Short mmCIF file of C-alpha atoms in Angstrom, two decimals:
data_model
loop_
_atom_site.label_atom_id
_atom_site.label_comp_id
_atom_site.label_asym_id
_atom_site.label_seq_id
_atom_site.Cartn_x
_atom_site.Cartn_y
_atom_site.Cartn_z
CA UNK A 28 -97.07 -51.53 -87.19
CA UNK A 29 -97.13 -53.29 -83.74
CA UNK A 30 -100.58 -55.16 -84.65
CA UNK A 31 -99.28 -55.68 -88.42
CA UNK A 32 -96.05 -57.78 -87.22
CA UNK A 33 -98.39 -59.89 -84.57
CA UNK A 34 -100.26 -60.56 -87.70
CA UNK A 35 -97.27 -61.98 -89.02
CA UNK A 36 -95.80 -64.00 -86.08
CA UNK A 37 -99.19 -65.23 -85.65
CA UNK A 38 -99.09 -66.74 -89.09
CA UNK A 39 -95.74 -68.04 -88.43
CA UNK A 40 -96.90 -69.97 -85.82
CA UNK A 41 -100.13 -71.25 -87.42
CA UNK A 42 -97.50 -72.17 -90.53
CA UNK A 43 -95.06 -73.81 -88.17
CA UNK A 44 -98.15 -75.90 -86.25
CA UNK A 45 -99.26 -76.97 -89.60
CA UNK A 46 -95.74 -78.42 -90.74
CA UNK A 47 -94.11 -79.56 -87.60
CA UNK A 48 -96.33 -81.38 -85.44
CA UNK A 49 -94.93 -84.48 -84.44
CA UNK A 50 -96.35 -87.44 -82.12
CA UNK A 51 -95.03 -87.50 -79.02
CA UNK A 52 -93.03 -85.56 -76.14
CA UNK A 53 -89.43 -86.68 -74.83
CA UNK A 54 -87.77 -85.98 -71.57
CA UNK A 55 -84.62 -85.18 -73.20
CA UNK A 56 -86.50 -82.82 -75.74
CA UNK A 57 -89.28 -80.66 -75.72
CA UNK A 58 -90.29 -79.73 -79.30
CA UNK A 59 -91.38 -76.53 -80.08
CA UNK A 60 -94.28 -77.56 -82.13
CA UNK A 61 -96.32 -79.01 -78.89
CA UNK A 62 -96.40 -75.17 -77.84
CA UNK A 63 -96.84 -73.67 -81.55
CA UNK A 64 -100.11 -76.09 -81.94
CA UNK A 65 -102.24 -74.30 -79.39
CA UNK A 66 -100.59 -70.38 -79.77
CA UNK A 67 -103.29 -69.30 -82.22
CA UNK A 68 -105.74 -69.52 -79.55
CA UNK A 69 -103.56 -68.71 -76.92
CA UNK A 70 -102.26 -65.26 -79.13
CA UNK A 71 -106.43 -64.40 -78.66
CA UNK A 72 -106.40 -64.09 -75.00
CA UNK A 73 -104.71 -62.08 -72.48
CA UNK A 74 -101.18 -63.52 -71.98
CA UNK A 75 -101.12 -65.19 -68.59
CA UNK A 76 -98.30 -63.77 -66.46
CA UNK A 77 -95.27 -65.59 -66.28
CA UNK A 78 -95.36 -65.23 -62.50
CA UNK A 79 -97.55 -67.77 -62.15
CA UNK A 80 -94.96 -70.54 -63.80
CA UNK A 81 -92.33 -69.23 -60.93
CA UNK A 82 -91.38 -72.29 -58.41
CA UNK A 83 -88.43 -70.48 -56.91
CA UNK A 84 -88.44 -66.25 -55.85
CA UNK A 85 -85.32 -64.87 -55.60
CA UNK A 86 -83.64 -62.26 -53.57
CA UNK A 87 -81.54 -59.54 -53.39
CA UNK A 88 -79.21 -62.19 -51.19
CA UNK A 89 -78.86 -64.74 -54.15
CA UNK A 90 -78.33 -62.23 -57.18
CA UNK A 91 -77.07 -58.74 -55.22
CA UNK A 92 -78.38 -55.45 -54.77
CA UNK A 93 -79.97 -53.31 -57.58
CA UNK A 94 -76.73 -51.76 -59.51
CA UNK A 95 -78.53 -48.71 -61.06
CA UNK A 96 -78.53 -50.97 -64.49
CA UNK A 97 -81.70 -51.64 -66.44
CA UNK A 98 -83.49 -54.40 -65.56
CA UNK A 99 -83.46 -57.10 -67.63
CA UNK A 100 -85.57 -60.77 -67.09
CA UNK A 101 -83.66 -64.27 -67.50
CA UNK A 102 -85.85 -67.55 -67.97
CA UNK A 103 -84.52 -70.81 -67.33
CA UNK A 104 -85.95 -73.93 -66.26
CA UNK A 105 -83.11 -75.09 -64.19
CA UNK A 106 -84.11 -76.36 -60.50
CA UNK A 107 -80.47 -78.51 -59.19
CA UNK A 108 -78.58 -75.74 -60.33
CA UNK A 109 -80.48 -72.39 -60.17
CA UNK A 110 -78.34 -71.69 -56.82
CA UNK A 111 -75.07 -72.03 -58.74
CA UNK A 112 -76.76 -70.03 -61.76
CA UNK A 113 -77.91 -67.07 -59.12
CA UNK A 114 -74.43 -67.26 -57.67
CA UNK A 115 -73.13 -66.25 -61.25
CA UNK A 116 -75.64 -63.64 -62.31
CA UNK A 117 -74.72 -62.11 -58.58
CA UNK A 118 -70.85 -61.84 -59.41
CA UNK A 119 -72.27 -60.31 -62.71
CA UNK A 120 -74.83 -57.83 -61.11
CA UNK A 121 -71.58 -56.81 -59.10
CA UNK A 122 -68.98 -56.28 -61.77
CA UNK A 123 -70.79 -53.98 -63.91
CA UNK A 124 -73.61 -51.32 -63.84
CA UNK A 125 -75.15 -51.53 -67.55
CA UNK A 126 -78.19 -53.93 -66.66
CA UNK A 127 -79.23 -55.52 -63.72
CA UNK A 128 -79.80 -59.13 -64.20
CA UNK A 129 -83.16 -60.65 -62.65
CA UNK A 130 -83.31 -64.59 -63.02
CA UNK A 131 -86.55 -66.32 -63.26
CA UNK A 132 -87.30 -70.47 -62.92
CA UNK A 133 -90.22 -70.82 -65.59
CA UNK A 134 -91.26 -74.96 -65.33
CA UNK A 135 -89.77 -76.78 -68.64
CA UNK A 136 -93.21 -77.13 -69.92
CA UNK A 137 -94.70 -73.81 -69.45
CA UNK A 138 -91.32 -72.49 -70.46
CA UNK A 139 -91.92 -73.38 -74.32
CA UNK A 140 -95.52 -72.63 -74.16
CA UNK A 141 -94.81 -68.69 -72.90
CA UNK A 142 -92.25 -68.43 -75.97
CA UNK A 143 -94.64 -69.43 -78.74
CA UNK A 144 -97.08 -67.08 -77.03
CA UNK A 145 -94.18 -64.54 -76.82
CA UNK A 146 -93.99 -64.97 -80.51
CA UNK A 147 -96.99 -63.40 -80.97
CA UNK A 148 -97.73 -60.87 -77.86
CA UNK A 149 -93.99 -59.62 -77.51
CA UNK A 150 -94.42 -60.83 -73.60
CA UNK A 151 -90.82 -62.45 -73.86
CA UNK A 152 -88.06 -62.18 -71.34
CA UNK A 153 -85.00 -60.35 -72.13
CA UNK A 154 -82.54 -63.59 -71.91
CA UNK A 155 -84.15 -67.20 -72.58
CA UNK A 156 -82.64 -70.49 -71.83
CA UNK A 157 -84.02 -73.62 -74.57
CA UNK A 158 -83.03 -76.84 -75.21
CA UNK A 159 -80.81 -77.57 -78.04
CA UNK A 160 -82.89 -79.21 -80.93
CA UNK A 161 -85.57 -76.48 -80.46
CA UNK A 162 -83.24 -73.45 -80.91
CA UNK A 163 -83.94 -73.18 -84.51
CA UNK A 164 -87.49 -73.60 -84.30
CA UNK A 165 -88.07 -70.84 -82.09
CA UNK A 166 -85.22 -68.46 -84.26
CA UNK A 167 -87.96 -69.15 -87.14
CA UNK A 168 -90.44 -68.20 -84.58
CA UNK A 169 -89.11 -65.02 -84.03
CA UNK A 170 -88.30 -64.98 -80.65
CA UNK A 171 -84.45 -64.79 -80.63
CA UNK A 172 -82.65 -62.08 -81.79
CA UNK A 173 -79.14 -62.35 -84.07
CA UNK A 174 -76.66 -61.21 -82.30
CA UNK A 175 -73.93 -62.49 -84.22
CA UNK A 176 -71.72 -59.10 -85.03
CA UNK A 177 -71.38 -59.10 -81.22
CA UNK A 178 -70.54 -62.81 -80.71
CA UNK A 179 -68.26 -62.60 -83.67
CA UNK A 180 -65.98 -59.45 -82.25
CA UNK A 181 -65.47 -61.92 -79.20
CA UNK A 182 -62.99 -63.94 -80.29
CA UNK A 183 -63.78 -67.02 -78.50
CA UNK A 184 -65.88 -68.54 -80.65
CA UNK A 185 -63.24 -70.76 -81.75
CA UNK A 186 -62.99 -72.30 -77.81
CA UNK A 187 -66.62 -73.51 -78.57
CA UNK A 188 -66.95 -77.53 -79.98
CA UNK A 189 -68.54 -77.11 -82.88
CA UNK A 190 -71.93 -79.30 -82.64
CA UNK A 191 -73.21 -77.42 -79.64
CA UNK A 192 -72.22 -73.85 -81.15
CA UNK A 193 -74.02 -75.17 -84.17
CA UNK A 194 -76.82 -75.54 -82.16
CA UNK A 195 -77.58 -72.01 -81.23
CA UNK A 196 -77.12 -71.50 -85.37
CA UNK A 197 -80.05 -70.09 -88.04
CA UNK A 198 -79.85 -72.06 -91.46
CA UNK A 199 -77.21 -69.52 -92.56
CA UNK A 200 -75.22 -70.03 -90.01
CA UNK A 201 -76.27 -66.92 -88.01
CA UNK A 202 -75.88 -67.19 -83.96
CA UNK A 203 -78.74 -66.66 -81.91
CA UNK A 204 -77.04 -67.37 -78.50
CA UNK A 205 -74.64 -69.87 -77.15
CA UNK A 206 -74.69 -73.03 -75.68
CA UNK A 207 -74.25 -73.40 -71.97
CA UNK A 208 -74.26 -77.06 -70.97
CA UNK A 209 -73.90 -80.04 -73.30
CA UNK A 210 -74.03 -84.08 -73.00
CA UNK A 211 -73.79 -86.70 -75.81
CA UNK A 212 -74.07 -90.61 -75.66
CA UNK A 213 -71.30 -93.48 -75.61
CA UNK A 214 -71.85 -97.34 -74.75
CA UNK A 215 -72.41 -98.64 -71.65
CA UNK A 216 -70.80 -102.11 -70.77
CA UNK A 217 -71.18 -104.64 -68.49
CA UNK A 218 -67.32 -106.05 -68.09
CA UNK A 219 -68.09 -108.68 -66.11
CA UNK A 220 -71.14 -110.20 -68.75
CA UNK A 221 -68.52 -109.63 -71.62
CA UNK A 222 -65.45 -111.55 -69.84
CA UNK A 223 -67.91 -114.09 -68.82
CA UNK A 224 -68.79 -114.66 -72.91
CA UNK A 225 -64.95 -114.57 -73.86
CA UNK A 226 -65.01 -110.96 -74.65
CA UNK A 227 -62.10 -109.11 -72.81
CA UNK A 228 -62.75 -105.59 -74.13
CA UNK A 229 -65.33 -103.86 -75.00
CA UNK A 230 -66.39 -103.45 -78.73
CA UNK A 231 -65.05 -100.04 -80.58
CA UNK A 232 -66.10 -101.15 -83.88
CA UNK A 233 -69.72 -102.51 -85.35
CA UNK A 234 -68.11 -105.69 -86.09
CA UNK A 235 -66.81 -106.10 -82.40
CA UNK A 236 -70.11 -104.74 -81.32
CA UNK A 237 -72.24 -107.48 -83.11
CA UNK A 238 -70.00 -109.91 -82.25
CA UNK A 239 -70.26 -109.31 -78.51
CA UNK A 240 -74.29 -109.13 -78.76
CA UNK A 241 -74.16 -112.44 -79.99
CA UNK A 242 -71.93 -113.55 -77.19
CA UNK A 243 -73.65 -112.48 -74.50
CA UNK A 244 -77.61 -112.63 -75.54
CA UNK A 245 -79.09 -115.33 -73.74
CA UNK A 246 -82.32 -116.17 -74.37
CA UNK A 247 -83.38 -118.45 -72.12
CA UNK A 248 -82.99 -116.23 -69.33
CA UNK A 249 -84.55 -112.99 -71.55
CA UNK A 250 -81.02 -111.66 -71.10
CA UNK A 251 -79.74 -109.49 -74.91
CA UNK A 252 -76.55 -108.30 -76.04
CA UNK A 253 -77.99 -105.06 -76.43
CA UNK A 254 -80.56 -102.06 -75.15
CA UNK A 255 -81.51 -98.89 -76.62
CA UNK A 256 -84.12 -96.39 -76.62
CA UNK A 257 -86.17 -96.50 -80.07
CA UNK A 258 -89.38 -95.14 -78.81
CA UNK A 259 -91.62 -92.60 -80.78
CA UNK A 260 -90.46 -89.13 -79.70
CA UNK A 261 -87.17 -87.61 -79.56
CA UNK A 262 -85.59 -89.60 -77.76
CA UNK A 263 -85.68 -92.39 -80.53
CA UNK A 264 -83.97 -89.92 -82.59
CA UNK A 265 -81.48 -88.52 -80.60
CA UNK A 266 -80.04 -92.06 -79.66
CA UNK A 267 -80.31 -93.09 -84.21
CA UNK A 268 -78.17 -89.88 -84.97
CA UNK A 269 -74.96 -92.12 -83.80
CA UNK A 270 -75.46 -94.95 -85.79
CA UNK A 271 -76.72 -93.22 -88.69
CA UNK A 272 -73.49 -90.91 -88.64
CA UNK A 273 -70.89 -93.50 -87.90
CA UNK A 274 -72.75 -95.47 -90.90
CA UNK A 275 -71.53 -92.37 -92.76
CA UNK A 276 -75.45 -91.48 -93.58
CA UNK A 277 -76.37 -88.24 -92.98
CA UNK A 278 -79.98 -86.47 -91.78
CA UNK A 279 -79.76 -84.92 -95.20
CA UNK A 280 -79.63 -87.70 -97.46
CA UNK A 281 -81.24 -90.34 -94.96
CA UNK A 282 -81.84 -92.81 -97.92
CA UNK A 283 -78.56 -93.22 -99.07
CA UNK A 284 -76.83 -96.49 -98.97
CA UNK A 285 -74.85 -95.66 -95.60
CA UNK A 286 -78.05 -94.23 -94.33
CA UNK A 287 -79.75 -96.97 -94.87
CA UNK A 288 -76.86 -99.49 -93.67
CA UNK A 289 -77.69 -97.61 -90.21
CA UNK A 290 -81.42 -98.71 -90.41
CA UNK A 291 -80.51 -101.99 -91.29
CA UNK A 292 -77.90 -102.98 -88.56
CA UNK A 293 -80.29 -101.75 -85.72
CA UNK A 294 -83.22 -104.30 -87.39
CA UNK A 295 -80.66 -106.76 -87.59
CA UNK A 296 -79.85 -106.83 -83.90
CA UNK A 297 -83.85 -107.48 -83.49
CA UNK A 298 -84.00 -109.68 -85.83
CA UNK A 299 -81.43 -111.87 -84.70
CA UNK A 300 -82.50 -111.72 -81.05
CA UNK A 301 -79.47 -109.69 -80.20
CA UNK A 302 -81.93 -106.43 -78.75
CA UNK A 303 -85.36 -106.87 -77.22
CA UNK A 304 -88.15 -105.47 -79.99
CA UNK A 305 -89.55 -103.82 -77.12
CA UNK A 306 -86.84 -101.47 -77.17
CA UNK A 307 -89.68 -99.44 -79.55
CA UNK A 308 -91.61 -98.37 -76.80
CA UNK A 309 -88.50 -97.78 -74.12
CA UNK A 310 -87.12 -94.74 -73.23
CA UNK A 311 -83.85 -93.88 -72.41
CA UNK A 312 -84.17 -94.86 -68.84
CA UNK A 313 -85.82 -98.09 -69.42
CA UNK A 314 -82.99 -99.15 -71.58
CA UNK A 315 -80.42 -98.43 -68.48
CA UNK A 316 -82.93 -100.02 -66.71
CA UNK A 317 -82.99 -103.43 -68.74
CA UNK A 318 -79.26 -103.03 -68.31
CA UNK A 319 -78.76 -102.52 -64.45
CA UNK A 320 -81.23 -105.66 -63.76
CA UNK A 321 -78.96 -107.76 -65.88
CA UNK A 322 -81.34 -107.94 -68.95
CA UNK A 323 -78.74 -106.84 -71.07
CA UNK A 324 -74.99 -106.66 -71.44
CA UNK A 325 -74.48 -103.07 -73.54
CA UNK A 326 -76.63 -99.91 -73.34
CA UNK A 327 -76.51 -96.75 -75.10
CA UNK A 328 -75.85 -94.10 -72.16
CA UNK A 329 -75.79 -90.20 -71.81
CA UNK A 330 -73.40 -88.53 -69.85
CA UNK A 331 -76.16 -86.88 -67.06
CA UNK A 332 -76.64 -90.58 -66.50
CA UNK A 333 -73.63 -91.25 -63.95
CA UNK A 334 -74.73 -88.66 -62.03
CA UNK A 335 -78.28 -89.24 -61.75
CA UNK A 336 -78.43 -92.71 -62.09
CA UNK A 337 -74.90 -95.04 -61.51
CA UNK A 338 -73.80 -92.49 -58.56
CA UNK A 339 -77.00 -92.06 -57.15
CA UNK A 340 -78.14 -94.71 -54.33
CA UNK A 341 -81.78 -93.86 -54.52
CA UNK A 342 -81.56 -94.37 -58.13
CA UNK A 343 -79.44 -97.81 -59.39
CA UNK A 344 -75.96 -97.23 -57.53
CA UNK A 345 -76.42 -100.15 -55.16
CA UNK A 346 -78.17 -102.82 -58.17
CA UNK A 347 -74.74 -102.34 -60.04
CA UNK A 348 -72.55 -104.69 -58.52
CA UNK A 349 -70.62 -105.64 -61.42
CA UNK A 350 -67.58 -103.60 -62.91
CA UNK A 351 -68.53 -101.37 -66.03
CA UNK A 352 -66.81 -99.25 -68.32
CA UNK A 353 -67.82 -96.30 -70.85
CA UNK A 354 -66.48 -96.26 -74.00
CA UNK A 355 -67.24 -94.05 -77.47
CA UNK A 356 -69.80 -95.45 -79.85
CA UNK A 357 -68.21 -98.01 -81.89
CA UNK A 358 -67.64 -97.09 -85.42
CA UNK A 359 -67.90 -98.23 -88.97
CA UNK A 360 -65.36 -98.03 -91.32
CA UNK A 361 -63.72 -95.36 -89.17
CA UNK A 362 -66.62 -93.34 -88.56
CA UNK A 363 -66.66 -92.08 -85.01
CA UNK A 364 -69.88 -90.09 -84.08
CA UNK A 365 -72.09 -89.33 -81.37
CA UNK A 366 -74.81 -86.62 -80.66
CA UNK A 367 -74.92 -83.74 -78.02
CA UNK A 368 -77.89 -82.50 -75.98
CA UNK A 369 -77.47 -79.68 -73.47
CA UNK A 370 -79.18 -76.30 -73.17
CA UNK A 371 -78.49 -73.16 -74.66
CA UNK A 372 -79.26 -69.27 -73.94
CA UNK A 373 -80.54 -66.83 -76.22
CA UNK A 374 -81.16 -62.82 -76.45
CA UNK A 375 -85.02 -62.43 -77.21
CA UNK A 376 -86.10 -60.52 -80.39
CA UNK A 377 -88.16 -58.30 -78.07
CA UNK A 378 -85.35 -57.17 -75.67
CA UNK A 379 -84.15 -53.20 -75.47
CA UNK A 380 -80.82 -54.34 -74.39
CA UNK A 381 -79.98 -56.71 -76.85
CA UNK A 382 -76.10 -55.64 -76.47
CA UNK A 383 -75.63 -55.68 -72.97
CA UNK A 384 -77.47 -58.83 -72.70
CA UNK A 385 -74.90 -60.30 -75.66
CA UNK A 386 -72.36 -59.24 -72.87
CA UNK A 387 -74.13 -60.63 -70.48
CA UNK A 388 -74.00 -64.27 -72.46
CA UNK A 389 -70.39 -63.67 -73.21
CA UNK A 390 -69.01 -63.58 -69.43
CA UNK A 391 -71.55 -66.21 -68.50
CA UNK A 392 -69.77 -68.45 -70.96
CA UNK A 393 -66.19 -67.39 -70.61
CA UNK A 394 -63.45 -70.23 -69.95
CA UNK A 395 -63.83 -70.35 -66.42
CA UNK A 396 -67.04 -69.85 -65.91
CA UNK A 397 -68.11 -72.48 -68.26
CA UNK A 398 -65.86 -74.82 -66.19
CA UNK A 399 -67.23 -73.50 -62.80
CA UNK A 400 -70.70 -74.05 -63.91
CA UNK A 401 -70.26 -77.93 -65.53
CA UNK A 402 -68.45 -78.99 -62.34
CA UNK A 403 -71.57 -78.17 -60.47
CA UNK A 404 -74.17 -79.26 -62.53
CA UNK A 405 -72.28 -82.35 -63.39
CA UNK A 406 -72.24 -81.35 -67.15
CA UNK A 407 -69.80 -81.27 -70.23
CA UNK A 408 -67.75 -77.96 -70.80
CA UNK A 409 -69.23 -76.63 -74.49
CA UNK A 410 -65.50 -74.93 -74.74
CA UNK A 411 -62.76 -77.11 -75.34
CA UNK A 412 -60.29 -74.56 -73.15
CA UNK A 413 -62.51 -75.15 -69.91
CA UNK A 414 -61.63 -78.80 -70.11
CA UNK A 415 -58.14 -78.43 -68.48
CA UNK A 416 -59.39 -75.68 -65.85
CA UNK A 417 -60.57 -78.46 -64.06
CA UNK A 418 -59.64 -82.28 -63.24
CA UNK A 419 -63.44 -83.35 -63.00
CA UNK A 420 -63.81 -84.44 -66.53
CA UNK A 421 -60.31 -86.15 -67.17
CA UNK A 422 -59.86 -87.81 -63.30
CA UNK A 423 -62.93 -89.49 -63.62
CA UNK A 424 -62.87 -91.88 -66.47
CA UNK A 425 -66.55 -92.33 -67.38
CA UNK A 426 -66.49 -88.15 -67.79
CA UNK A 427 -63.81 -88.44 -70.01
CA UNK A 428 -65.35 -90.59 -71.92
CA UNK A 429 -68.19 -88.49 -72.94
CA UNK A 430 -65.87 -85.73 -73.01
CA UNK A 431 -63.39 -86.76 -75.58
CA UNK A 432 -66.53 -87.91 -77.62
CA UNK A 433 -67.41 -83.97 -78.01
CA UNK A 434 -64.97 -83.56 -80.55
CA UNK A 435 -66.92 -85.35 -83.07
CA UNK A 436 -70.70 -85.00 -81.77
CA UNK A 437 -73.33 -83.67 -83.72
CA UNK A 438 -76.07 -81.38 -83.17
CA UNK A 439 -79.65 -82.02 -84.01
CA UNK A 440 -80.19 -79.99 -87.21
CA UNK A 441 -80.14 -77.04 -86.33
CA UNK A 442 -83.44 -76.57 -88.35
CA UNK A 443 -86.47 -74.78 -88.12
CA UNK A 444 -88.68 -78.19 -89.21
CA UNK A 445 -86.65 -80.33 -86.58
CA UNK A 446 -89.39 -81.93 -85.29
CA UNK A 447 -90.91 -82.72 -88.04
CA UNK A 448 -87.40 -84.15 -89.27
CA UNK A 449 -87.45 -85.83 -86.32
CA UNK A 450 -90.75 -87.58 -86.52
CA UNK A 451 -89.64 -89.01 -90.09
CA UNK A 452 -86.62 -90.62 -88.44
CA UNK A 453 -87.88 -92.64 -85.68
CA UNK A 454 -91.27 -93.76 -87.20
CA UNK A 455 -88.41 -94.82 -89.99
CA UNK A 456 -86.21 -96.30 -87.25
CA UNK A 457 -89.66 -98.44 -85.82
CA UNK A 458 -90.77 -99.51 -88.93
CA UNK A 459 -87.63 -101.00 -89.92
CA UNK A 460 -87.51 -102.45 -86.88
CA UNK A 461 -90.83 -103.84 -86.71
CA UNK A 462 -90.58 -105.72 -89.62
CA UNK A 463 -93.46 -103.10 -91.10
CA UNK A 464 -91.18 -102.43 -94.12
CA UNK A 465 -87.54 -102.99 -95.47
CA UNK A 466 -84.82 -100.75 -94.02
CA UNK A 467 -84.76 -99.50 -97.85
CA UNK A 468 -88.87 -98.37 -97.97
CA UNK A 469 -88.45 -97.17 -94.21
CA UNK A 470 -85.19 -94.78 -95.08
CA UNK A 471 -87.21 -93.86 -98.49
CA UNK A 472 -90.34 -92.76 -96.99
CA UNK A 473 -88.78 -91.27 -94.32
CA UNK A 474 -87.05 -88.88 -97.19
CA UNK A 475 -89.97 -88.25 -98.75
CA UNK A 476 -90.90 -86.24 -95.63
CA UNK A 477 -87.07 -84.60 -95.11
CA UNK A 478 -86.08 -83.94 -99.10
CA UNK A 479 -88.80 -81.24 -99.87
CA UNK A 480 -88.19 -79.37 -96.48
CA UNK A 481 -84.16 -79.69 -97.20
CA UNK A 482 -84.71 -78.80 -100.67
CA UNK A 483 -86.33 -75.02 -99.00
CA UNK A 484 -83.80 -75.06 -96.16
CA UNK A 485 -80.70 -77.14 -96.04
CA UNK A 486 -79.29 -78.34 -92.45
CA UNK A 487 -76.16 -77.04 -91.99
CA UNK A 488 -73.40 -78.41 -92.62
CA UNK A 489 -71.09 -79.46 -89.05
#
């Protein structure tokens, strides 16, 4: 039986390599197809121990003495925060004596390549963390486990904002896990470039929005209205899904009108000089880059950037000397939207405490803790009721910002074919851009890649 159901992950994960590859890796997404490509001959050998992906041993000082509970193994690929994460699995180890939880930092990379190996061997942890957009590959994969009767006795789940608990979803709607940690984009001004142009607040619709591009693009000095990340990887896609939703498109019918409106404004901004046509080969942090040197007056920003980057003096901190501001995506004809990234954390298929471990998941994500955690890590609550717990994300403007925006982000998917999705949208998005075809035949041959997989297994709906 054991050798008949590798058989059958194993031809999962050839199946999945064969549909889902996808150019490309992103530092704001891993895909789960760059793993799934090299599994079959990975599945042949003996699985390498995880041990030897461990950065960071812990002790019986960071998660508590042994409390006569089974032990079960907790992968995550947290390195910031894994003292504030052992600090919680400690209190946990402490409160209760039905499993003793063992945490283990697993390096991003290596991290997705021991699941789709997992897949196939059954050499999975007990509790995995993932990023968002890859959840549902790796539920098709086999290596999470439903545990949705539990999560569904709770009685919480209504706390949780729906595009991050969305993320942790199968096509039916199934949960998997929960989400732990989430961020989502708004746009970044410079206030001081805009006032200087006539402009005295920022844009909140696309017609504002244009108009202040124009304003402020200088070309002389190489200086545009606008930066963005539209490189070839997931990061191109994850910062399209805003204007493609406030357009009122849709990932599932990407060549509507609206959908195609989306494609169009973006090639317009190129077009008309408004946005560099480099921004194809830019990632996220070369857009804030263009920004903080004064190259342009607007960027499209994620939350984790005012810690890492506007707060931090070895980063930009001292090169912005000019007031900013943060405000939501602007919108078209009413149409707020934005997207969420974050992490989530799962119960593998393969665990023999799939209960307690659904426990486990529950109190790490409780009200407070969720608060306690996001404070620390400098994250977004994924539960609306942990916002007030704490001043952090309504004191601090910029936060709430991103915050507010939560209530009408969207996840990526959740589907199985993501990345292959994915793929279809930004080489879309570039050659639109590029001027290699018209918004029309980019959006049109981009759903000749997503219709058929749809037409199998919808996304569903947020």
């Amino acid at each position: 039986m054991k050798k008949k159901l590798a058989a059958l992950l194993l031809s999962a994960v050839v199946a999945a390599s064969m549909l889902t590859a996808c150019g490309g890796g992103s530092s704001e997404s891993t895909s789960a197809d760059n793993g799934a490509q090299e599994s079959a001959d990975a599945a042949e050998e003996t699985t390498e121990s995880t041990d030897t992906a461990v950065d960071q041993a812990v002790s019986t000082a960071d998660i508590g003495e042994p409390n006569g509970g089974a032990e079960v193994t907790l992968w995550h690929y947290f390195e910031a925060e894994s003292d504030a994460l052992n600090a919680m699995i400690k209190d946990y180890n402490e409160s209760q004596s039905e499993i003793y939880v063992v945490p283990t930092y697993v390096s991003r990379e290596e991290l997705m390549k021991q699941y789709t190996i997992g897949a196939v061997s059954g050499d999975l942890p007990d509790i995995g963390m993932v990023d968002s957009p890859d959840m549902a590959s790796y539920i098709s994969l086999g290596v999470f486990a439903n545990i949705d009767e539990y999560l569904q006795g709770w009685g919480e789940l209504d706390n949780f904002y729906d595009g991050p608990l969305a993320s942790c979803m199968d096509s039916e709607g199934q949960l998997y896990g929960l989400p732990n940690n989430s961020n989502c984009l708004a746009l970044l001004c410079n206030m001081e470039m805009l006032r200087a142009a006539g402009i005295e607040e920022a844009p909140t619709t696309w017609e504002e929005f244009e108009a202040a591009c124009a304003a402020t693009t200088d070309p002389d000095n190489g200086v545009y209205g606008f930066a963005m990340c539209a490189i070839s990887n997931e990061e191109g896609t994850f910062q399209f899904i805003p204007w493609l939703y406030g357009a009122g498109g849709s990932v599932s019918d990407i060549d509507s009108a609206e959908s195609v409106q989306a494609f169009s404004f973006l090639t317009g901004l190129v077009q008309n000089g408004y946005m560099s046509n480099e921004v194809v080969n830019w990632g996220q942090g070369d857009a804030l880059n263009a920004w903080a040197a004064g190259k342009a007056a607007m960027v499209e920003a994620g939350t984790w950037m005012i810690a890492q980057n506007l707060d931090n003096e070895e980063s930009i901190k001292n090169d912005v000397t000019w007031e900013y501001q943060f405000v939501p995506m602007p919108s078209e004809n009413g149409n707020q939207a934005t997207v969420i990234g974050g992490e989530n954390f799962g119960v593998c298929s393969t665990s023999e405490h799939v209960e307690e471990c659904a426990k486990f998941l529950m109190t790490m994500m409780s009200a407070q803790n969720n608060a306690d955690w996001c404070e620390i890590a400098g994250k977004l609550p994924v539960r609306s009721d942990s916002v007030p717990l704490k001043d952090f994300w309504t004191a601090d403007e910029r936060y709430k910002v991103f915050n507010d925006s939560l209530n009408f982000a969207v996840a990526r998917g959740p589907h199985a074919q993501w990345p292959t999705i994915s793929e279809a949208i930004y080489t879309a998005e570039q050659a639109s851009m590029l001027g290699q075809s018209t918004a029309e035949e980019a959006a049109a041959q981009a759903a000749s890649v997503i219709d058929p997989i749809l037409a199998e297994t919808p996304i569903l709906e947020q």
